[in-house]
Amino acid sequence: MAKKREILRGAEIFCRALKDEGVKHLFGYPGGAVLHIYDELYKQDAVQHILVRHEQGATHAADGYARATGKPGVVLVTSGPGATNAVTGIATAYMDSIPLVVFTGQVPTHMIGNDAFQEVDAIGITRPCVKHNFLVKDVKDLAKTIKKAFYVATSGRPGPVVVDIPKDVTADSCEYDYPKEVEMRSYRPVVKGHPGQIKKAAKLILSAKKPMIYSGGGVILGEASQELIDFSRLLGYPVTNTLMGLGAFPATDKQFIGMLGMHGTYEANMGMHHCDVLIAIGARFDDRVTGDLEKFCPYAKIVHIDVDPSSIAKNVPVDIPIVGDVKHVLTDLIDLIKNDKEKPDAKALKSWWQQMHDWAAIDCLKFDRTTDVIKPQYVVEKLWELTKGDAYVTSDVGQHQMWAAQFYKFDKPRRWINSGGLGTMGFGLPAAMGVKLAFPEETVACITGEASLVMCIQELSTCLQYNTPVKIISLNNRYMGMVRQWQEFFYSSRYSHSYMEALPDFVKMAESYGHVGMRIEKTSDVEGALKEALAMTDRTVLMDFVTDQTENVYPMIAAGKGHHEMHLQPDRELA
């Protein structure tokens, strides 16, 4: 006789399902449509609920948690404005393929479509920026739908999934049966790459005279960093990472030639332009990487490995596409190359590396170290030295993000947490909070700018409530820095609305939230202030570094230009 299952209300099913799924942290904000769920959360202790101060903060915190751990971030918000406030964070995760499961409250099923109080079409609004979404209309479908949501969010190419739950579904009851696994006929991600394509790729890779390994965030998401290292060591080829791929290959390794793209290194971009075989691994050829597509890798045959078939040849035609999980494909490639009698052309590779060293000698990231006006690059460099490159670093978007990518040398995956595809200001602080909740003993630093910081500054309150002592490093140039840089370059220095007037006193603001505030104005004080802040392991510290307002991010590839047409610093431009 089958064992009789428990009869639970929808709200109880929700909490039990999260427990059975292994969820430890839930980021959210209550409201009328989800009060049944919040009442059940009060009665249990398996899942810790983190009360953020804005729903956007909930999605960013869950996003940071997911990027750092590899586990799905989980969010709960109410209907109407709760759901719409979460959309920016959902889109941020979608652009960077981050696994989130976002639960939105909804008005009762019989009121859907009647313009009820706090009703929005959460399914329609989020459809363009989710991997999938569900509207649960019957409590009997709730447990199964939650299981499907986690499965879809974490398998194949990861991404955010929204589950919209009407209030009456959380009040209704049924038997609780949480499936151990689910199968969806219309969704079967490819894991193993096609053997024939992998053999073709191995032959082309071994024939290269001027090879480049171009790896992206898919290597990190696919837990394939060690395979990338093994693959690169086996071949001895130069390696460049995208912004999202930093840390997939150790930045201090002699084979690493820096980040590529709009603000990539001279050697990485010139290598891309002149290579004859490009091996693209878990990267999507976005516009900030490719520059002008007509000028992109004009001499190269391209191998493209990606778990998402829709990413292959979407932007750039490729010669050998391989659809599959990067970890499996790289493992197969390594085995083939090890057993192949043909080996890389040592003479050609030596000449290629000499060219790399010549390009690197230009020292495209050099900056002025003689001035007592704080250079933002110097702050990031000192942070890297003092943390020995072992911190988790989040950022917002703009100049500070690029300086963090250029000057903090990430040797490990999942240490660099930033909004790449959407470029979301306000991401850094709540993301750092999410990382610190996942790894309370680790150093977590948020490199930000004063314009980005104020967008989600209210999460300082959450940091205090849940004891997440992060270090906030604000590179304060009193401008929206990247906007100002573009206005200088392309709009004849007409700084239209990019100057940040009426900024708060960040020291007092930090103190008002119960944290430590510092203001640093001289280069000679930078190292000491960072040491002092890092030593306060139990306090959130907001460091307001007053930096050079005129500093720009170099190198830079302007719109419509190719990799070989970079702007270097004015005193380093090539003839």
mmCIF file with all atom_site columns, C-alpha atoms in Angstrom, residues 10 55 69 80 112 164 247 366 394-395 463 499 510 516 519 529 532:
data_model
loop_
_atom_site.group_PDB
_atom_site.id
_atom_site.type_symbol
_atom_site.label_atom_id
_atom_site.label_alt_id
_atom_site.label_comp_id
_atom_site.label_asym_id
_atom_site.label_entity_id
_atom_site.label_seq_id
_atom_site.pdbx_PDB_ins_code
_atom_site.Cartn_x
_atom_site.Cartn_y
_atom_site.Cartn_z
_atom_site.occupancy
_atom_site.B_iso_or_equiv
_atom_site.pdbx_formal_charge
_atom_site.auth_seq_id
_atom_site.auth_comp_id
_atom_site.auth_asym_id
_atom_site.auth_atom_id
_atom_site.pdbx_PDB_model_num
ATOM 1  C CA . GLY A 1 10  ? 0.651  26.032 -1.356  1.00 0.00 ? 10  GLY A CA 1
ATOM 2  C CA . GLU A 1 55  ? 13.595 44.244 -5.087  1.00 0.00 ? 55  GLU A CA 1
ATOM 3  C CA . THR A 1 69  ? 28.934 29.680 -5.817  1.00 0.00 ? 69  THR A CA 1
ATOM 4  C CA . GLY A 1 80  ? 2.928  44.460 -9.326  1.00 0.00 ? 80  GLY A CA 1
ATOM 5  C CA . ILE A 1 112 ? -6.001 37.983 -13.346 1.00 0.00 ? 112 ILE A CA 1
ATOM 6  C CA . ASP A 1 164 ? 4.490  33.589 -11.063 1.00 0.00 ? 164 ASP A CA 1
ATOM 7  C CA . GLY A 1 247 ? 39.736 34.087 -13.844 1.00 0.00 ? 247 GLY A CA 1
ATOM 8  C CA . LYS A 1 366 ? 51.108 52.103 -17.959 1.00 0.00 ? 366 LYS A CA 1
ATOM 9  C CA . THR A 1 394 ? 32.293 42.829 -7.478  1.00 0.00 ? 394 THR A CA 1
ATOM 10 C CA . SER A 1 395 ? 31.903 45.956 -9.553  1.00 0.00 ? 395 SER A CA 1
ATOM 11 C CA . CYS A 1 463 ? 24.529 44.646 5.135   1.00 0.00 ? 463 CYS A CA 1
ATOM 12 C CA . TYR A 1 499 ? 28.908 65.762 -13.749 1.00 0.00 ? 499 TYR A CA 1
ATOM 13 C CA . ALA A 1 510 ? 28.230 55.012 5.849   1.00 0.00 ? 510 ALA A CA 1
ATOM 14 C CA . VAL A 1 516 ? 32.747 52.709 8.871   1.00 0.00 ? 516 VAL A CA 1
ATOM 15 C CA . ARG A 1 519 ? 37.734 59.573 2.762   1.00 0.00 ? 519 ARG A CA 1
ATOM 16 C CA . ALA A 1 529 ? 43.775 53.103 4.261   1.00 0.00 ? 529 ALA A CA 1
ATOM 17 C CA . GLU A 1 532 ? 43.191 49.508 7.809   1.00 0.00 ? 532 GLU A CA 1
#
